[in-house]
Coordinates of C-alpha atoms and ligand atoms in Angstrom, one line a residue:
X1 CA 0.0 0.0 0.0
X2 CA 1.1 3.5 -0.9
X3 CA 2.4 5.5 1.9
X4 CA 0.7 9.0 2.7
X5 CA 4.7 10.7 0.4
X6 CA 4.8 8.0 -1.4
X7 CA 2.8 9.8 -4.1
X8 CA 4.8 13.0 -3.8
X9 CA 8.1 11.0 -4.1
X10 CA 6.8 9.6 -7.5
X11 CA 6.5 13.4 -8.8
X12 CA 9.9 13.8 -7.9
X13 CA 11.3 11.2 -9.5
X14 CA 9.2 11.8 -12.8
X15 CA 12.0 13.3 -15.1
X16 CA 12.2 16.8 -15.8
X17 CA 10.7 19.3 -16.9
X18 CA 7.2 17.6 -16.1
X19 CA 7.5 18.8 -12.6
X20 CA 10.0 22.2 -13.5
X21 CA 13.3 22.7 -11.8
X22 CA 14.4 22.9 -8.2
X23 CA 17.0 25.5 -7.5
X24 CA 17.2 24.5 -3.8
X25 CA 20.3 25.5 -1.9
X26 CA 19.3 22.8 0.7
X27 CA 20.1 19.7 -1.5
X28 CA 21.3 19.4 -5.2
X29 CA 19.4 17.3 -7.7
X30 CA 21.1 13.9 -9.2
X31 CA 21.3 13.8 -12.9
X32 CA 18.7 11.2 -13.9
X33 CA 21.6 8.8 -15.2
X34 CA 22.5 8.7 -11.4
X35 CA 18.8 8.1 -10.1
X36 CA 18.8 5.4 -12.5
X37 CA 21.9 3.7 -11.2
X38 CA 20.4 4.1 -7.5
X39 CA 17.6 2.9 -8.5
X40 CA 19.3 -0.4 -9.8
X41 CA 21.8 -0.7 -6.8
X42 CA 18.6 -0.9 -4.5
X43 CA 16.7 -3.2 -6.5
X44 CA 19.5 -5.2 -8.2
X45 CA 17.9 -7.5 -11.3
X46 CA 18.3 -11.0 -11.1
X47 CA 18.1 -10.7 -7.4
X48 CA 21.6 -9.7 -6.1
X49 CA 22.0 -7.7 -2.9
X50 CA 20.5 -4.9 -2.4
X51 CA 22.6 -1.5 -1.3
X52 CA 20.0 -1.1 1.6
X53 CA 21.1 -4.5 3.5
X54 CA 24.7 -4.8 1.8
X55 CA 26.5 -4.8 5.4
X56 CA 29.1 -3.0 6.0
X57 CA 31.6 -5.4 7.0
X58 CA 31.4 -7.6 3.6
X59 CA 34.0 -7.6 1.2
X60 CA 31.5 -5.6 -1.1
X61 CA 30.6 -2.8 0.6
X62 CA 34.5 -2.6 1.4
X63 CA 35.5 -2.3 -2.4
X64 CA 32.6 0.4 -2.9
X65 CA 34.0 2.8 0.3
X66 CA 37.2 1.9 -1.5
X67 CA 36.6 3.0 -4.8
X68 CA 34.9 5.7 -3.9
X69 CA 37.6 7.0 -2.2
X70 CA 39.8 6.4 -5.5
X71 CA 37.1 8.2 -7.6
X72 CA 37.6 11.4 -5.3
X73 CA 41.0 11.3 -4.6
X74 CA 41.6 10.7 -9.3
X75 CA 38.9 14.1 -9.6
X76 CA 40.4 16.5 -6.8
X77 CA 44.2 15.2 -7.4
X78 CA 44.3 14.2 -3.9
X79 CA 48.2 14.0 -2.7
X80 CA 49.0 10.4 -0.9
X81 CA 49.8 12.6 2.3
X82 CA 46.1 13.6 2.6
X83 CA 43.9 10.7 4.5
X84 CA 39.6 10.9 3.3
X85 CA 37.4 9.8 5.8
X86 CA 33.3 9.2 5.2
X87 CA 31.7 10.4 8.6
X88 CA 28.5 11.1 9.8
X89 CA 26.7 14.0 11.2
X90 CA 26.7 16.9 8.5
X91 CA 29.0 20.0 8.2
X92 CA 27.4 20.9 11.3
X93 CA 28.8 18.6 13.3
X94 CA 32.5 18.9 11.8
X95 CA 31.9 22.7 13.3
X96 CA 32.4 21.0 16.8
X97 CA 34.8 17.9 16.0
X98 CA 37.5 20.6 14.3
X99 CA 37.8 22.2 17.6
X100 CA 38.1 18.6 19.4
X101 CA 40.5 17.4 17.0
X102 CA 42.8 19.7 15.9
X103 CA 43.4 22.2 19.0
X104 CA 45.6 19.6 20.8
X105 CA 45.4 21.6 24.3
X106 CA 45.6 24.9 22.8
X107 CA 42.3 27.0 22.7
X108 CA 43.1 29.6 20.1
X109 CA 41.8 28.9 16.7
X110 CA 41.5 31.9 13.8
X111 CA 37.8 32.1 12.0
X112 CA 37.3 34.2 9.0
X113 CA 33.6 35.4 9.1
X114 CA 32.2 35.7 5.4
X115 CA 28.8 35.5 6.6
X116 CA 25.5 32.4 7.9
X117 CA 27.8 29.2 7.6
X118 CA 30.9 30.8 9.2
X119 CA 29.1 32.3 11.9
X120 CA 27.7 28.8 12.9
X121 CA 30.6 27.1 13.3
X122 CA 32.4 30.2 15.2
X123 CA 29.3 29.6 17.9
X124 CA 30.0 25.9 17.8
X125 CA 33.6 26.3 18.0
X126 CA 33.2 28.8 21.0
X127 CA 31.9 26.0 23.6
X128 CA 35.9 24.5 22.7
X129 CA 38.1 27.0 21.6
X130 CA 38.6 30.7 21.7
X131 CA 37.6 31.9 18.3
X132 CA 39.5 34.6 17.2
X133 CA 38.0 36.3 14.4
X134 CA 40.7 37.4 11.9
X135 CA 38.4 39.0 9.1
X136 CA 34.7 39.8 8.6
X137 CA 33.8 40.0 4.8
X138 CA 31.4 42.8 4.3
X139 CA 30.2 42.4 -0.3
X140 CA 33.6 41.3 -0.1
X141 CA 36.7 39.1 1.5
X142 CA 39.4 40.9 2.6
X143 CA 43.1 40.1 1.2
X144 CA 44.8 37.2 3.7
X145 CA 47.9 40.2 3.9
X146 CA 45.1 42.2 5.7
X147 CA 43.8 39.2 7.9
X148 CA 45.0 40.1 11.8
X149 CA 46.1 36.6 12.0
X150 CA 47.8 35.4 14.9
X151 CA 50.6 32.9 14.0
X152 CA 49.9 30.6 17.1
X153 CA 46.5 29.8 16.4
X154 CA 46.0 26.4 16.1
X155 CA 44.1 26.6 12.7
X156 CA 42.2 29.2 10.3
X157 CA 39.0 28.3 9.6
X158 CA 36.9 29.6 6.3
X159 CA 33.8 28.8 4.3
X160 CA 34.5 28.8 0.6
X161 CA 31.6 29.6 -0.3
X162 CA 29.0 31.0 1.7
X163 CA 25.7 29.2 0.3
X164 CA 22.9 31.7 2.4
X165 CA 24.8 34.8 1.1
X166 CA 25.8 34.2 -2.4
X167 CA 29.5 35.0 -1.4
X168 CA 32.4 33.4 -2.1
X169 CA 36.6 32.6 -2.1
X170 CA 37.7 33.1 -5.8
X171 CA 40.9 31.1 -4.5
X172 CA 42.2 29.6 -1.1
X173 CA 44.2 31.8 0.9
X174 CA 47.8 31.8 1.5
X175 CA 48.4 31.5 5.4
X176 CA 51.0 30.5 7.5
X177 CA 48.6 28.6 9.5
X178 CA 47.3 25.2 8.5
X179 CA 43.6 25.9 6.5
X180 CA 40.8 24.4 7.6
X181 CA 37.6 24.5 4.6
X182 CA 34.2 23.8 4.7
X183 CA 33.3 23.3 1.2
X184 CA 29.7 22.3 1.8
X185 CA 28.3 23.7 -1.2
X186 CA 31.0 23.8 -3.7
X187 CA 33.6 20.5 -3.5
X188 CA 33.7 19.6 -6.5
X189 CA 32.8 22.5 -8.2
X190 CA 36.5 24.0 -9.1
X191 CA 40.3 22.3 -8.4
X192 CA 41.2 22.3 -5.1
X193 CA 45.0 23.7 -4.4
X194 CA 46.4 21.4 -1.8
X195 CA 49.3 23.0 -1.0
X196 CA 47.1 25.8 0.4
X197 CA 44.5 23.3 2.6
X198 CA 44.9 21.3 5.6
X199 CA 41.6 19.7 5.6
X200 CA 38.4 20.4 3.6
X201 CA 35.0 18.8 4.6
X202 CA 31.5 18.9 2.9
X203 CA 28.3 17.7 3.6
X204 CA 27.6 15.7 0.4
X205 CA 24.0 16.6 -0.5
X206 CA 24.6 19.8 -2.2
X207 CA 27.4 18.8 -4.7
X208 CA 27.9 14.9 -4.2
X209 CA 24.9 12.9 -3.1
X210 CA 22.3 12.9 -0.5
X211 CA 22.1 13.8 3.0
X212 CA 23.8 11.5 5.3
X213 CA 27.4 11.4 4.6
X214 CA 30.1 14.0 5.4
X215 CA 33.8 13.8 3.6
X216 CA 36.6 14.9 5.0
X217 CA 39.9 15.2 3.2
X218 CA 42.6 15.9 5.7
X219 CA 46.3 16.2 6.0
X220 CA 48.0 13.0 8.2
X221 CA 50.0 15.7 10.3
X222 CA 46.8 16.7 11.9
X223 CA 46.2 13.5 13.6
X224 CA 47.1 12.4 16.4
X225 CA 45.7 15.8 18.4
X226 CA 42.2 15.0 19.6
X227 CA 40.8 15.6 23.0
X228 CA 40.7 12.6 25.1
X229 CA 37.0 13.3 25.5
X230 CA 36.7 13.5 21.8
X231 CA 33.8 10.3 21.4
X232 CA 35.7 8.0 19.1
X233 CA 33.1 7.9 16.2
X234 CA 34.3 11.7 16.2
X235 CA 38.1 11.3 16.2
X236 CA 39.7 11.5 13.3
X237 CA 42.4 9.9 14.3
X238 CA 40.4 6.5 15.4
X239 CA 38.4 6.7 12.1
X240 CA 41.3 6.9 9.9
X241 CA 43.1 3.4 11.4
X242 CA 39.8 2.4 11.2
X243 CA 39.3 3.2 7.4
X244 CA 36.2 5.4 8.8
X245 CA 34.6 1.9 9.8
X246 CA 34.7 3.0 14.1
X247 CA 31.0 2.1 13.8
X248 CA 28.9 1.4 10.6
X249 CA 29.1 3.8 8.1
X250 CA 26.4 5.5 5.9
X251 CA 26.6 2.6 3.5
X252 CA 23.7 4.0 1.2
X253 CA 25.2 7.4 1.0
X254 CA 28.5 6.1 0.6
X255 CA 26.8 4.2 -2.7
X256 CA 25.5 7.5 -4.0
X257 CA 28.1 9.7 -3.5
X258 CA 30.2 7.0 -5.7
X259 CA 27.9 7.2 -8.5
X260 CA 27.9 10.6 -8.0
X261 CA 31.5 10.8 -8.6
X262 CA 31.8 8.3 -11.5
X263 CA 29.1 10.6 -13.1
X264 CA 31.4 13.5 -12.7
X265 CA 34.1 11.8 -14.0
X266 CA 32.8 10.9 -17.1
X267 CA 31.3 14.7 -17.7
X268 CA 35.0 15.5 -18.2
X269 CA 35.8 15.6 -14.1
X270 CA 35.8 18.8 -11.9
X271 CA 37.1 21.3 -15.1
X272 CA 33.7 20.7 -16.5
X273 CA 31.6 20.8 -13.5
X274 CA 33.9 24.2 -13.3
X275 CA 33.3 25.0 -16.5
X276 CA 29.4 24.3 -16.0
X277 CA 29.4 26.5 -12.9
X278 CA 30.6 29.3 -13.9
X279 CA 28.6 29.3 -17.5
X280 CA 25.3 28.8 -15.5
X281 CA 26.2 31.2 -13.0
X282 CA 27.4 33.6 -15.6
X283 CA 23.4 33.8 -17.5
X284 CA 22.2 34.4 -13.8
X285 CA 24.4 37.7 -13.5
X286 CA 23.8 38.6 -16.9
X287 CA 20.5 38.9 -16.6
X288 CA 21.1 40.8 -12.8
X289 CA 23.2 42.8 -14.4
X290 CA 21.0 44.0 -17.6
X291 CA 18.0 44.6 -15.6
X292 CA 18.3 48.1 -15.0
X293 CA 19.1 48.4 -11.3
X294 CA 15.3 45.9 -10.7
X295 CA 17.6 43.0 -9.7
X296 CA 20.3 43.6 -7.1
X297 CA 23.0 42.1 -6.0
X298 CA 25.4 44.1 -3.8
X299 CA 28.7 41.4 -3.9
X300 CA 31.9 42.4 -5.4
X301 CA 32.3 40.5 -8.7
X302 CA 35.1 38.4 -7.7
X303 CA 33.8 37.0 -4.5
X304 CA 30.1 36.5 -6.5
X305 CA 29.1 32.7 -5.5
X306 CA 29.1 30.8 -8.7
X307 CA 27.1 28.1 -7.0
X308 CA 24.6 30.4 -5.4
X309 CA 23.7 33.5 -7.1
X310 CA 21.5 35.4 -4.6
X311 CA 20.0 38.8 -5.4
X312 CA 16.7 40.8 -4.2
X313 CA 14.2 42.3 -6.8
X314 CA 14.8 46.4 -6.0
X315 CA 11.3 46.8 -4.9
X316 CA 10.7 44.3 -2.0
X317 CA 6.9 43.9 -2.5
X318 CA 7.9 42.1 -5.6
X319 CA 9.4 39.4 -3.8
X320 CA 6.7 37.1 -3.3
X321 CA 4.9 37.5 -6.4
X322 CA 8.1 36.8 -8.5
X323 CA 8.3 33.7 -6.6
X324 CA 4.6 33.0 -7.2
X325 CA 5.1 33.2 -10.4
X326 CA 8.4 31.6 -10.5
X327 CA 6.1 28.5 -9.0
X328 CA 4.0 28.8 -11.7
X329 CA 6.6 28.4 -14.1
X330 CA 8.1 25.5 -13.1
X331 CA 10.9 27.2 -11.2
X332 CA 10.8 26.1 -7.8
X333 CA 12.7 26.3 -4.3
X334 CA 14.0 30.3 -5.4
X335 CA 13.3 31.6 -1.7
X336 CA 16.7 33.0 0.0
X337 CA 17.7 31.7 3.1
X338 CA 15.6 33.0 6.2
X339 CA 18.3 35.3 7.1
X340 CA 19.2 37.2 4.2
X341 CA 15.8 37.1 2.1
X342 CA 15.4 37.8 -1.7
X343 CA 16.0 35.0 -4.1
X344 CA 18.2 32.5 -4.2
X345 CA 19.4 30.5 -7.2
X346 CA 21.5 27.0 -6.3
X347 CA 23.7 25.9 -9.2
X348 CA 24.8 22.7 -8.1
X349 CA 26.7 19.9 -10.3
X350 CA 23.2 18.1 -11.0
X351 CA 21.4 21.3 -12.4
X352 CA 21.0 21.2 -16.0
X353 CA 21.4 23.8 -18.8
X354 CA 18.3 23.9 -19.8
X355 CA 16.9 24.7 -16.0
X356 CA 19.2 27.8 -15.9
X357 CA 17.7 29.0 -19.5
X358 CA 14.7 28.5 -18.3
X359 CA 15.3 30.6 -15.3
X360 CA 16.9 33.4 -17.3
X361 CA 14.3 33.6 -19.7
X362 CA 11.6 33.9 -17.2
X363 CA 13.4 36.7 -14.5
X364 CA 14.0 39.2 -18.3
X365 CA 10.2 38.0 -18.8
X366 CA 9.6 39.1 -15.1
X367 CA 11.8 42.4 -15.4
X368 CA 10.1 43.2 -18.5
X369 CA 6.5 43.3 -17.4
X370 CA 6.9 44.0 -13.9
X371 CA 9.2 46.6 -14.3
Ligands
PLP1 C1 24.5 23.4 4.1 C2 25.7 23.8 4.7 C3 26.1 23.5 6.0 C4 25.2 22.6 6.9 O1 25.3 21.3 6.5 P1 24.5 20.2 7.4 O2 24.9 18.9 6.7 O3 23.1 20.5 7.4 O4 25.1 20.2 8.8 C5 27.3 24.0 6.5 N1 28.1 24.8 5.8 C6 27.7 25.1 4.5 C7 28.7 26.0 3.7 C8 26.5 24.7 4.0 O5 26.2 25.1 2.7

């Protein structure tokens, strides 16, 4: 018997554009090619073992953790000195274990505040560490030469790109402290330079998969430094000798986020999903930036989020009616984040061309007759 959702999660599976395009910053859509392999993992023909009761401990499930990690390591360029854990919890959670893992008794740790997601994990940090805040970004980042960044602290913490505010690092900074990243919402969406980063983490629902697993790519001369009350499902250091297998890991996720990955891969790796990126992003501007002062968008150009455009319509009372309409259209999920309001556009690797089109099309259409 169907279940009360069951009928809604039919419409959302239904290919697109019969139900429109979701632009939600929350969770990025899979490319139907990796829906269909899902799909086929869960309910395997000929009766082989399904991905929702594969356990973790077989030789199977071992070899997909495995070459997942391979997959990830061959698109980002991954040095050998670098250890990638799959861990639980969300970016949220990582907000708390940096802290417990890398202070290693000290208690100063350096925050750059570029807006929502770095203010969250400064308050998180703060029940650990004494978060010194070495830059605030105000429409832009300030240079890392005008950062008042104390050599001693322990790390320097920054979100890449700040998915609530539509701001975000054109490049990692140069620091003489080890670089700590969360890269929630755009891993995988431009080359990483490692020589730069001591450990990068994301949530994998935005640009990898679905909610559930977190990766972490981390440098080995971090370890060793937890907190003895660290919990050991949270130390890094126990869940890399124990390949991220402490306890059992999100085995489903895991199996997304590697067809995910191969996905990417075979789009031409991370230069494409660049590439991709930036040309969606860039038709969203366009039109922001040819409408006459009735979109705005107050970011400096090179810190504009290529993954999450966000603008407001110059007169406010627009706001819900463009969204209205935007419904109408097909275009859902344009709402900004609570905090900062206006629109919101999410670009992730599993949007499509023709979404972004459609979106452009109908925001000149919008300009035009509301205008
Ligand atoms: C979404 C997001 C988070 C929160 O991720 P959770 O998995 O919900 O904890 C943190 N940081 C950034 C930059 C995000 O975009």
């Amino acid at each position: 018997m169907d279940s009360p959702c069951s009928a809604e999660l039919h419409a959302a599976a239904r290919p697109q554009p019969a139900t429109g395009y979701s632009f939600s910053a929350a969770s990025g859509p899979l490319p139907a090619e990796v829906r269909a392999a899902v799909a086929e993992a869960c309910m395997p023909p000929n009766g082989g073992r399904s991905i929702l009761s594969l356990p973790f401990t077989s030789d199977a499930y071992r070899r997909l953790q495995d070459e997942t990690e391979a997959c990830l390591r061959r698109l980002l360029d991954i040095p050998d000195e670098f250890r990638v854990l799959f861990l639980q919890g969300g970016a949220t959670l990582q907000f708390a274990m940096l802290p417990l893992n890398l202070l290693g008794g000290a208690r100063l740790a350096a925050y750059v505040d570029t807006g929502h997601w770095s203010r969250r994990a400064i308050e998180e940090a703060g029940r650990y560490a004494d978060p010194d805040i070495v830059a605030r970004a105000v429409g832009h980042i300030p240079h890392e030469h005008d950062w008042q960044l104390d050599p001693r602290a322990a790390y320097c913490h920054i979100t890449t790109n700040e998915t609530a505010d539509g701001l975000q690092f054109d490049r990692l900074p140069a620091i003489p402290v080890p670089l700590v990243a969360d890269m929630s919402s755009d891993l995988l969406t431009r080359p990483l330079d490692f020589t730069r980063l001591a450990l990068g983490y994301a949530a994998t629902q935005k640009t990898i998969g679905v909610p559930g697993l977190t990766v972490l790519i981390l440098r080995a001369d971090l370890l060793g430094r937890a907190h003895p009350a660290t919990p050991r499902a949270m130390n890094y250091t126990a869940q890399a000798e124990a390949a991220s297998r402490v306890n059992t890991p999100p085995v489903f996720p895991v199996l997304v986020a590697h067809r995910m990955l191969h996905w990417i891969e075979r789009q031409g790796g991370v230069a494409a999903m660049a590439a991709a990126v930036e040309r969606r992003s860039a038709a969203v501007y366009a039109v922001l930036d040819d409408s006459g002062g009735f979109y705005r968008n107050t970011i400096a150009r090179a810190h504009r989020s290529r993954v999450n455009p966000c603008f407001h319509l110059a007169d406010q009372g627009l706001t819900e009616r463009f969204l209205d309409a935007a419904q109408r259209a097909g275009l859902h999920d344009l709402r900004g984040h609570p905090r900062t309001g206006g629109i919101r556009v999410s670009l992730y690797n599993g949007v499509e061309d023709e979404a972004v089109a459609a979106l452009a099309g109908f925001m000149r259409e919008f300009a035009r007759t509301q205008g």
